Short mmCIF file of C-alpha atoms in Angstrom, two decimals:
data_model
loop_
_atom_site.label_atom_id
_atom_site.label_comp_id
_atom_site.label_asym_id
_atom_site.label_seq_id
_atom_site.Cartn_x
_atom_site.Cartn_y
_atom_site.Cartn_z
CA MET F 102 117.08 178.26 166.29
CA ALA F 103 116.96 179.86 162.86
CA ILE F 104 113.57 179.43 161.25
CA SER F 105 113.46 178.25 157.66
CA VAL F 106 110.61 177.35 155.37
CA SER F 107 109.44 173.77 155.76
CA SER F 108 109.94 171.67 152.67
CA VAL F 109 109.53 168.08 151.51
CA ARG F 110 112.08 166.50 149.18
CA ARG F 111 109.37 165.23 146.87
CA GLU F 112 111.69 163.95 144.15
CA ARG F 113 114.14 162.14 146.42
CA PHE F 114 112.24 158.83 146.41
CA HIS F 115 110.05 159.44 143.38
CA ILE F 116 110.05 156.60 140.84
CA PRO F 117 109.48 157.93 137.29
CA LEU F 118 107.18 155.95 135.05
CA GLY F 119 109.06 153.54 132.82
CA SER F 120 112.27 153.73 134.86
CA CYS F 121 112.09 150.15 136.15
CA LEU F 122 112.55 146.87 134.32
CA PHE F 123 110.25 144.30 135.89
CA GLN F 124 111.77 141.40 133.97
CA SER F 125 115.13 141.76 135.74
CA GLN F 126 116.46 139.38 138.37
CA PHE F 127 117.53 140.26 141.91
CA ALA F 128 121.21 140.07 140.91
CA GLY F 129 121.01 143.26 138.87
CA ILE F 130 119.48 145.16 141.79
CA TYR F 131 122.20 144.05 144.21
CA LEU F 132 124.88 144.79 141.62
CA ALA F 133 123.62 148.36 141.21
CA ARG F 134 123.75 148.78 144.99
CA LEU F 135 127.31 147.44 145.16
CA LYS F 136 128.53 149.66 142.33
CA SER F 137 127.03 152.75 143.96
CA SER F 138 128.65 151.95 147.32
CA LYS F 139 132.05 150.65 146.26
CA SER F 140 133.88 153.97 145.86
CA ARG F 141 133.02 154.95 149.43
CA LEU F 142 134.10 151.56 150.82
CA LEU F 143 137.37 151.65 148.88
CA LYS F 144 138.14 155.04 150.43
CA LEU F 145 137.38 153.72 153.92
CA ALA F 146 139.56 150.66 153.28
CA SER F 147 142.52 152.78 152.21
CA ASN F 148 142.15 155.00 155.29
CA ARG F 149 141.70 152.27 157.87
CA TYR F 150 143.84 149.50 156.40
CA PRO F 151 146.55 151.29 154.36
CA ASN F 152 148.88 148.29 154.40
CA LEU F 153 146.35 145.71 153.24
CA ALA F 154 145.41 144.90 149.66
CA VAL F 155 141.82 145.07 148.43
CA ARG F 156 141.07 141.81 146.62
CA SER F 157 138.21 140.60 144.49
CA LEU F 158 136.93 137.21 145.63
CA ALA F 159 138.55 135.57 142.62
CA ASP F 160 141.97 136.94 143.62
CA VAL F 161 141.99 136.16 147.34
CA GLU F 162 145.16 134.27 148.29
CA PRO F 163 145.25 131.62 151.04
CA ASP F 164 146.52 132.84 154.44
CA GLU F 165 146.82 136.44 153.18
CA GLU F 166 145.22 139.09 155.36
CA CYS F 167 143.32 141.32 152.95
CA ILE F 168 140.19 143.37 152.28
CA ILE F 169 137.16 142.15 150.35
CA ILE F 170 134.12 144.23 149.41
CA GLY F 171 130.70 142.89 148.55
CA THR F 172 127.08 142.31 149.51
CA ILE F 173 126.26 140.16 152.52
CA PHE F 174 123.73 137.35 152.27
CA ARG F 175 122.32 135.78 155.43
CA SER F 176 120.91 132.28 154.97
CA CYS F 177 118.14 131.71 157.55
CA PRO F 178 116.73 128.17 157.81
CA GLN F 179 113.56 129.64 159.36
CA LYS F 180 112.96 131.96 156.40
CA PRO F 181 109.64 131.14 154.69
CA SER F 182 110.04 129.10 151.52
CA ILE F 183 107.26 128.48 149.02
CA ILE F 184 108.92 125.20 147.99
CA LYS F 185 108.92 123.94 151.59
CA GLN F 186 105.33 125.06 152.10
CA LEU F 187 104.11 123.22 149.00
CA ALA F 188 105.95 120.07 150.07
CA GLN F 189 104.52 120.24 153.59
CA MET F 190 101.01 120.85 152.27
CA GLU F 191 101.25 117.60 150.35
CA GLN F 192 102.12 115.78 153.57
CA ILE F 193 100.06 117.38 156.35
CA GLY F 194 97.44 119.48 154.59
CA SER F 195 97.05 123.23 154.22
CA GLN F 196 95.02 123.79 157.42
CA LEU F 197 97.52 122.03 159.69
CA LEU F 198 100.38 123.86 157.97
CA LEU F 199 98.70 127.23 158.54
CA GLU F 200 98.12 126.45 162.23
CA SER F 201 101.74 125.31 162.62
CA GLN F 202 103.08 128.50 161.01
CA ASN F 203 100.86 130.68 163.20
CA ASN F 204 102.11 128.91 166.32
CA GLN F 205 105.74 129.37 165.28
CA GLN F 206 105.25 133.06 164.54
CA SER F 207 103.54 133.62 167.88
CA LEU F 208 106.55 132.17 169.72
CA SER F 209 109.02 134.60 168.18
CA SER F 210 108.88 137.46 165.71
CA ARG F 211 112.47 136.78 164.70
CA LEU F 212 113.47 134.29 162.04
CA ALA F 213 117.25 134.67 162.37
CA GLY F 214 119.26 132.46 164.72
CA LEU F 215 122.67 131.17 165.67
CA GLU F 216 122.53 128.48 162.99
CA ASP F 217 122.40 131.03 160.15
CA GLU F 218 125.15 131.06 157.53
CA PHE F 219 126.73 134.18 156.01
CA PHE F 220 128.10 134.75 152.54
CA LEU F 221 129.67 137.69 150.74
CA GLU F 222 129.04 138.26 147.04
CA ASP F 223 130.93 140.58 144.70
CA GLU F 224 130.54 141.08 140.95
CA VAL F 225 131.90 137.61 140.17
CA GLN F 226 131.36 135.04 142.90
CA ARG F 227 130.57 134.41 146.56
CA ILE F 228 132.48 133.20 149.60
CA SER F 229 131.37 131.84 152.96
CA LEU F 230 132.01 134.12 155.95
CA ASP F 231 133.20 132.86 159.33
CA ILE F 232 132.27 135.78 161.60
CA GLN F 233 134.15 135.66 164.89
CA SER F 234 132.15 138.38 166.65
CA GLN F 235 128.72 137.21 167.81
CA ASP F 236 127.57 140.81 168.16
CA LEU F 237 128.48 141.57 164.54
CA ALA F 238 126.87 138.35 163.31
CA GLY F 239 123.71 139.06 165.26
CA ARG F 240 123.22 142.48 163.68
CA LEU F 241 123.97 141.66 160.03
CA THR F 242 121.32 140.87 157.45
CA THR F 243 120.95 140.26 153.74
CA GLY F 244 121.66 143.14 151.36
CA VAL F 245 124.20 145.05 153.45
CA VAL F 246 127.22 146.24 151.46
CA ALA F 247 130.36 145.90 153.55
CA CYS F 248 134.14 146.13 153.54
CA ILE F 249 135.51 143.01 155.28
CA MET F 250 139.00 142.60 156.72
CA GLY F 251 140.14 139.05 157.33
CA VAL F 252 141.88 136.00 155.91
CA GLN F 253 141.07 132.87 153.92
CA PRO F 254 142.85 129.99 155.69
CA SER F 255 144.59 127.45 153.48
CA LYS F 256 142.97 124.65 155.49
CA SER F 257 139.50 125.93 154.66
CA LEU F 258 139.45 127.32 151.14
CA GLY F 259 136.17 128.96 150.21
CA SER F 260 135.73 130.34 153.72
CA PHE F 261 136.81 133.79 154.88
CA ILE F 262 137.48 134.51 158.57
CA VAL F 263 136.06 137.95 159.37
CA LYS F 264 138.13 140.03 161.78
CA GLU F 265 136.56 143.44 161.20
CA ALA F 266 133.74 144.90 159.13
CA THR F 267 133.30 148.45 157.89
CA PHE F 268 130.17 149.95 156.39
CA ILE F 269 129.36 153.13 154.45
CA GLU F 270 128.80 155.08 157.69
CA PRO F 271 127.41 158.34 156.25
CA GLN F 272 128.15 161.45 158.29
CA PRO F 273 125.91 164.49 158.87
CA GLN F 274 126.87 167.68 157.08
CA LYS F 275 126.61 169.60 160.35
CA SER F 276 126.65 168.58 164.00
CA ILE F 277 123.29 167.60 165.46
CA SER F 278 122.69 169.71 168.54
CA GLY F 279 119.97 169.34 171.11
CA VAL F 280 119.30 168.21 174.63
CA ASN F 281 117.51 164.90 174.67
CA PHE F 282 115.57 164.53 177.91
CA VAL F 283 112.34 163.02 179.13
CA GLY F 284 109.68 165.27 180.59
CA ALA F 285 106.80 163.85 182.57
CA SER F 286 104.83 167.09 182.68
CA HIS F 287 102.48 168.33 179.99
CA PRO F 288 104.50 170.40 177.50
CA SER F 289 103.94 174.07 176.87
CA PHE F 290 103.49 174.39 173.13
CA ASP F 291 104.33 178.10 173.27
CA THR F 292 107.97 177.45 174.18
CA GLY F 293 109.19 175.72 171.04
CA PHE F 294 108.39 174.13 167.73
CA TRP F 295 106.56 170.87 168.34
CA VAL F 296 105.74 168.16 165.83
CA GLY F 297 103.79 164.96 166.33
CA PHE F 298 104.33 161.44 165.03
CA VAL F 299 101.55 158.87 164.82
CA SER F 300 101.24 155.60 162.92
CA GLY F 301 98.78 152.77 162.50
CA LEU F 302 95.64 154.88 162.84
CA GLY F 303 93.85 151.77 161.62
CA PHE F 304 90.62 153.17 160.22
CA THR F 305 88.22 150.40 159.28
CA ALA F 306 85.10 150.03 157.18
CA SER F 307 82.84 149.80 160.23
CA ALA F 308 82.81 151.44 163.64
CA ASP F 309 83.07 148.09 165.42
CA GLY F 310 85.93 146.87 163.24
CA GLY F 311 88.68 148.09 165.55
CA CYS F 312 89.72 146.99 169.01
CA HIS F 313 87.89 148.10 172.13
CA GLY F 314 88.04 151.88 172.50
CA HIS F 315 89.65 152.48 169.11
CA GLU F 316 86.97 154.84 167.80
CA LEU F 317 86.99 156.83 171.05
CA ALA F 318 90.79 157.05 170.99
CA LEU F 319 90.69 158.48 167.45
CA SER F 320 88.15 161.05 168.61
CA LEU F 321 90.33 161.99 171.58
CA LEU F 322 93.35 162.30 169.30
CA GLY F 323 91.41 164.70 167.10
CA ASP F 324 90.41 166.76 170.15
CA PHE F 325 94.03 166.82 171.33
CA LEU F 326 95.23 168.13 167.96
CA ARG F 327 92.54 170.80 167.92
CA GLU F 328 93.42 172.02 171.41
CA ASN F 329 97.23 171.92 171.18
CA LYS F 330 99.23 173.85 168.64
CA LEU F 331 101.60 171.61 166.68
CA SER F 332 103.48 172.79 163.63
CA ARG F 333 103.25 169.43 161.86
CA LEU F 334 101.73 165.98 162.27
CA PHE F 335 103.54 163.08 160.59
CA VAL F 336 101.19 160.16 159.89
CA LEU F 337 103.52 157.22 159.30
CA GLY F 338 101.54 154.64 157.39
CA ASP F 339 98.88 151.98 157.97
CA CYS F 340 96.09 154.53 158.11
CA ILE F 341 93.58 151.79 157.30
CA ARG F 342 93.33 148.08 157.99
CA ALA F 343 90.97 145.14 157.62
CA SER F 344 87.76 145.29 159.66
CA ALA F 345 88.44 142.01 161.44
CA ALA F 346 91.61 140.78 163.08
CA GLY F 347 93.39 138.50 160.67
CA GLY F 348 91.31 139.95 157.85
CA LEU F 349 92.18 140.15 154.20
CA GLU F 350 95.68 141.30 153.44
CA THR F 351 94.31 143.00 150.33
CA LEU F 352 91.52 145.17 151.66
CA GLY F 353 89.86 145.69 148.30
CA VAL F 354 88.86 142.03 147.95
CA ILE F 355 85.26 141.09 148.79
CA GLN F 356 84.57 137.43 149.51
CA GLN F 357 81.17 137.32 147.84
CA ALA F 358 79.79 136.69 144.40
CA ARG F 359 79.93 139.80 142.22
CA PHE F 360 76.14 139.97 141.67
CA LEU F 361 75.67 140.19 145.45
CA THR F 362 78.06 143.14 145.83
CA ARG F 363 76.84 145.63 143.23
CA LYS F 364 75.90 148.12 145.93
CA THR F 365 78.70 147.18 148.32
CA ASP F 366 81.89 149.19 148.69
CA ALA F 367 85.15 147.43 149.43
CA ASP F 368 86.54 147.75 152.95
CA SER F 369 89.34 149.97 151.70
CA VAL F 370 86.90 152.48 150.16
CA LEU F 371 84.90 152.87 153.37
CA ALA F 372 88.03 152.99 155.53
CA MET F 373 89.60 155.71 153.36
CA SER F 374 86.37 157.69 153.52
CA ALA F 375 86.47 157.52 157.33
CA LEU F 376 90.10 158.69 157.29
CA ASP F 377 89.21 161.58 154.98
CA THR F 378 86.38 162.66 157.29
CA TRP F 379 88.68 162.56 160.33
CA LEU F 380 91.39 164.58 158.56
CA SER F 381 88.88 167.18 157.36
CA ASP F 382 87.91 167.91 160.99
CA LEU F 383 91.49 168.75 162.02
CA PRO F 384 92.53 172.42 162.31
CA LEU F 385 94.73 172.48 159.20
CA GLY F 386 96.16 175.85 158.21
CA ASP F 387 97.58 178.66 160.31
CA GLY F 388 100.94 176.90 160.58
CA PHE F 389 99.62 173.35 161.05
CA THR F 390 100.32 170.73 158.36
CA VAL F 391 99.45 167.04 158.19
CA GLN F 392 102.03 164.99 156.31
CA LEU F 393 100.65 161.64 155.22
CA GLN F 394 102.75 158.75 153.99
CA PRO F 395 101.60 155.25 153.03
CA GLY F 396 102.28 151.94 154.74
CA VAL F 397 101.84 148.24 154.10
CA SER F 398 98.05 148.16 154.38
CA ASP F 399 97.30 151.43 152.58
CA CYS F 400 95.83 152.00 149.12
CA VAL F 401 99.09 152.33 147.20
CA SER F 402 101.60 149.91 145.76
CA GLN F 403 103.60 148.04 148.41
CA LEU F 404 106.82 148.35 146.38
CA LEU F 405 109.45 150.44 148.16
CA PRO F 406 109.86 153.34 147.94
CA GLN F 407 106.08 153.62 148.17
CA GLN F 408 104.63 156.46 146.13
CA PRO F 409 102.25 159.09 147.57
CA PHE F 410 98.51 158.79 148.06
CA HIS F 411 96.52 160.37 145.25
CA SER F 412 94.77 163.56 146.33
CA LEU F 413 91.44 162.25 144.98
CA LEU F 414 91.37 159.85 147.93
CA PHE F 415 90.74 162.84 150.22
CA PRO F 416 87.97 164.92 148.62
CA LYS F 417 86.71 166.44 151.89
CA THR F 418 90.12 167.39 153.26
CA VAL F 419 91.52 168.73 149.99
CA GLY F 420 88.26 170.50 149.20
CA ARG F 421 88.31 172.28 152.56
CA PHE F 422 92.02 173.02 153.03
CA GLY F 423 93.73 172.33 149.70
CA LYS F 424 97.13 170.66 149.28
CA GLY F 425 100.62 171.65 150.37
CA GLU F 426 101.99 173.49 153.39
CA ASP F 427 99.39 174.47 156.01
CA ALA F 428 97.16 171.77 154.54
CA LEU F 429 97.51 168.10 153.59
CA ILE F 430 100.76 166.80 152.09
CA SER F 431 101.00 163.28 150.70
CA THR F 432 104.56 161.97 150.48
CA THR F 433 106.55 158.90 149.57
CA ASN F 434 107.60 156.24 152.05
CA PRO F 435 110.36 156.82 153.09
CA CYS F 436 110.50 160.61 153.00
CA ILE F 437 112.95 163.38 153.92
CA THR F 438 111.49 166.65 155.20
CA GLU F 439 113.09 169.90 156.32
CA VAL F 440 111.18 171.48 159.22
CA PHE F 441 112.56 174.51 161.06
CA ALA F 442 116.17 173.70 160.10
CA ARG F 443 115.80 170.06 161.14
CA THR F 444 116.13 167.22 158.64
CA ILE F 445 113.56 164.54 159.43
CA LEU F 446 113.70 161.11 157.80
CA THR F 447 110.45 159.19 158.21
CA SER F 448 109.52 155.61 157.42
CA SER F 449 106.31 153.66 157.87
CA GLY F 450 108.39 150.96 159.50
CA GLN F 451 108.25 147.89 157.27
CA ASN F 452 111.98 148.22 156.55
CA ILE F 453 112.78 148.34 160.27
CA SER F 454 110.48 145.43 161.11
CA ASP F 455 112.05 143.31 158.37
CA VAL F 456 115.61 144.02 159.52
CA TYR F 457 114.53 143.15 163.07
CA LYS F 458 113.00 139.90 161.84
CA TYR F 459 116.15 138.82 159.99
CA THR F 460 118.70 139.76 162.66
CA SER F 461 119.22 137.91 165.92
CA SER F 462 120.31 140.64 168.33
CA GLY F 463 119.44 144.22 169.17
CA ASP F 464 116.11 145.99 169.54
CA VAL F 465 114.19 148.20 167.11
CA LEU F 466 116.35 151.25 167.84
CA ASP F 467 119.49 149.18 167.26
CA CYS F 468 118.10 148.17 163.86
CA MET F 469 117.43 151.82 163.01
CA GLU F 470 120.97 152.73 164.04
CA SER F 471 122.39 149.92 161.90
CA ILE F 472 120.39 151.10 158.88
CA LEU F 473 121.96 154.55 159.13
CA GLN F 474 125.45 153.08 159.54
CA TRP F 475 124.91 150.75 156.58
CA GLY F 476 123.86 153.73 154.47
CA HIS F 477 120.80 151.97 153.05
CA LEU F 478 117.21 152.43 154.21
CA ALA F 479 115.99 148.95 153.30
CA PRO F 480 118.85 146.51 152.71
CA THR F 481 116.55 143.47 152.70
CA CYS F 482 114.88 144.76 149.51
CA PRO F 483 114.12 142.95 147.27
CA ASP F 484 114.80 139.68 149.11
CA THR F 485 112.10 139.89 151.78
CA ILE F 486 110.45 143.27 151.05
CA PHE F 487 108.90 144.23 147.74
CA SER F 488 110.75 147.03 145.95
CA TYR F 489 110.99 148.65 142.55
CA PRO F 490 113.54 146.82 140.36
CA GLN F 491 116.06 149.61 139.87
CA THR F 492 119.10 148.26 138.06
CA GLU F 493 120.86 151.53 137.22
CA SER F 494 120.83 153.09 140.69
CA ASP F 495 119.39 152.48 144.15
CA SER F 496 117.15 155.28 145.42
CA LEU F 497 117.10 153.81 148.94
CA LEU F 498 120.86 154.25 149.26
CA LEU F 499 121.80 157.35 151.25
CA HIS F 500 123.71 159.80 149.05
CA THR F 501 127.19 159.86 150.57
CA ASP F 502 130.34 161.61 149.38
CA PRO F 503 132.94 158.87 148.71
CA ASP F 504 135.88 160.90 150.03
CA THR F 505 134.50 162.66 153.10
CA GLY F 506 131.47 160.56 153.98
CA SER F 507 129.36 163.71 154.16
CA CYS F 508 125.73 162.83 153.49
CA ALA F 509 123.02 165.26 152.44
CA ASP F 510 120.41 162.64 153.36
CA TYR F 511 121.65 162.09 156.92
CA PRO F 512 118.83 163.22 159.23
CA ASP F 513 118.66 165.02 162.53
CA ILE F 514 115.68 162.81 163.38
CA PHE F 515 114.94 159.32 162.07
CA ALA F 516 111.37 158.23 162.87
CA ALA F 517 109.90 154.81 162.11
CA GLY F 518 106.21 154.03 162.47
CA ASN F 519 104.23 150.89 163.34
CA GLN F 520 106.68 149.63 165.95
CA PRO F 521 105.78 147.65 169.11
CA MET F 522 106.39 150.55 171.50
CA ALA F 523 107.61 154.13 171.73
CA GLY F 524 111.34 154.58 172.17
CA PHE F 525 114.06 157.10 171.44
CA ARG F 526 117.81 157.63 171.78
CA ARG F 527 120.71 159.12 169.86
CA ALA F 528 122.55 157.00 167.28
CA SER F 529 126.27 156.40 166.96
CA LEU F 530 127.90 157.64 163.78
CA LYS F 531 130.28 154.68 163.50
CA THR F 532 129.83 150.97 164.07
CA GLY F 533 130.83 149.95 167.59
CA SER F 534 131.32 153.55 168.72
CA SER F 535 129.76 155.01 171.84
CA ASP F 536 129.79 158.63 170.66
CA LYS F 537 125.96 158.98 170.38
CA GLU F 538 126.37 162.07 168.20
CA GLY F 539 124.20 160.83 165.35
CA ALA F 540 120.53 161.19 164.56
CA LEU F 541 117.77 161.01 167.14
CA LEU F 542 116.17 157.60 166.66
CA LEU F 543 112.43 157.58 167.29
CA SER F 544 110.20 154.51 167.17
CA VAL F 545 106.49 155.29 166.91
CA PRO F 546 103.99 152.63 168.06
CA ARG F 547 100.77 151.70 166.29
CA PHE F 548 97.98 153.97 167.48
CA ASP F 549 95.26 151.33 167.01
CA VAL F 550 97.08 149.12 169.53
CA THR F 551 98.69 151.52 172.01
CA PHE F 552 96.59 154.72 171.61
CA THR F 553 99.89 156.63 171.71
CA ILE F 554 101.21 159.63 169.80
CA VAL F 555 104.82 160.82 170.13
CA LEU F 556 105.57 164.55 170.39
CA LEU F 557 108.95 166.08 169.62
CA GLU F 558 110.29 169.55 170.34
CA LEU F 559 112.56 170.30 167.40
CA GLU F 560 114.86 172.74 169.15
CA SER F 561 115.81 170.60 172.15
CA LEU F 562 114.99 167.15 170.66
CA ARG F 563 112.76 166.53 173.65
CA CYS F 564 110.54 163.47 173.10
CA LEU F 565 107.23 162.97 174.86
CA PRO F 566 104.94 159.98 174.22
CA VAL F 567 101.30 160.82 174.96
CA LYS F 568 98.97 157.90 175.66
CA PHE F 569 95.18 158.15 175.71
CA ASP F 570 94.36 155.91 178.66
CA LEU F 571 91.01 154.19 178.15
CA SER F 572 91.55 151.51 180.80
CA GLN F 573 88.72 152.83 182.97
CA ILE F 574 86.19 152.68 180.15
CA GLU F 575 84.04 149.59 180.05
#
C-alpha cells in the first residue's frame, strides 16, 4: 500500500461562528437538505425511470404512475412527547410516570413499530405514503430524502402507493480493496499498519464511580497501548460520564447549595482531569497519535456536528506531547480522516443509535449501511437529535456529484462508537444490492461496559476485537 501523510479534514464539519440562525424552525433545515439533494435524485430518476414524469406533490395526477421527490417523515406513536408527559403527570404524578417510562424503555430500545405512519414532504405540501415493502418500511426514518416511484389511486386521494424508493447512494471515488477476515490469534503489529478504535472510556470523578473492574480495565488498556505499536488510536466519544449509574445528564451540575460547594469541583472537571492524566501516560509520538472526538456526555455542545475539545482541557497531555500528528488531535464529531491512503469516517454513535431507535428492522450495522446509502450522516437531526440550525446548507450531507454519484466523503472505513457490541462487515453501495463492495462498517462497543477495543489493519481491513477479561477478578 502506498504510504501517504495522515491528515484530518478539520474544516469539513466545522461550524463558523455566526453561521447559524437559532430562531429558525425545523422546516428551513429540512428544506436546505432537500434542495442540496434534489439534483442528484433527479438524475437518478431520469436514469432509472426514463419514461416516468417527475411530479411535485401539488401536480400528482390520480392513477398516474410517476416520481415524487421529498423528505420522509415517520410518525411514531411511541415517540416521547412533552405534551403527553405533562398531561400524564397531571393524572398519575411525576414519580409514577418516570417509573412507567423506565419500564417501557427497558423492554425495548426501539420506539418504531408496525403501526407507524409515513409521509413525504416537498417544498409545498405533504402526502401520506402506503409502503408495500415491509423491509423498506422497517428501515426508513424521519429526515431521509428519497425519490419515490408509485401511484396515487383515485379511490384514495392524498395517499401515494410506494412501489420503489431510490436514495442518494453516494459512490466511492475508487474501489475499496482489502481482505476482510477474522483472526483469532494475537496480531503481529510489524506486518501492517494497525489502528485502534475505542469508545465510552467513561472516566468518572471518583475511582469507585465506574462499574466493577473499570479502573483496572483502563489501566490494562494503557499497558496494552504502551506495549503494542499502533499508528493511531481513535477515541470515539463519551470519554467521561456521571459517577453514579443514572446520574446527572449534565455532569457540571452539583446538587448542593452554592455556599457548600466553594471548594468542590464539578464531576466533569474531575473526570476530565483523570482523562488527561491517562492520556499523558500513553506513548504519544514516534508515529503514534491519539485522535479524540466528543460524544453525548462530553464537555462540548451536544449539537451535531459536535465541535472539538478545547486543548486547555488537556494541560498535562498537551504540555508533554503538544498538539497535532504524533501527539493529541481533537476533532469534530463526525470526522473524516485520511490515514495511510485509507479514508476513515468516525462517529461517536448518537446518530446511529437514534436511527436504530426510530426504525423497526435491521441491526446497528444495517443502520450504518442505510446512512451511507441515504447520503446523510444524521437524518433524524433536528427532529430527535440536537443539531446546528443550518438553513443555507447541510454539513452532515455527504458531498456527492449529481451526475456521477462520485463522493469525496465516501469512506473506506465507517466506524461508530458507543454501540452495544463489536461488529463489522462490508456495506452495499446500492439499496437492496448484495454487492458488498462499499465501506467497511465497524461498530465499536462502550469500553466501560465491555472492556473491549477494536483493532483494524488498514491494508487488509482485518478487524480484531480485543477484550480485557476481568471475570476471574473478585
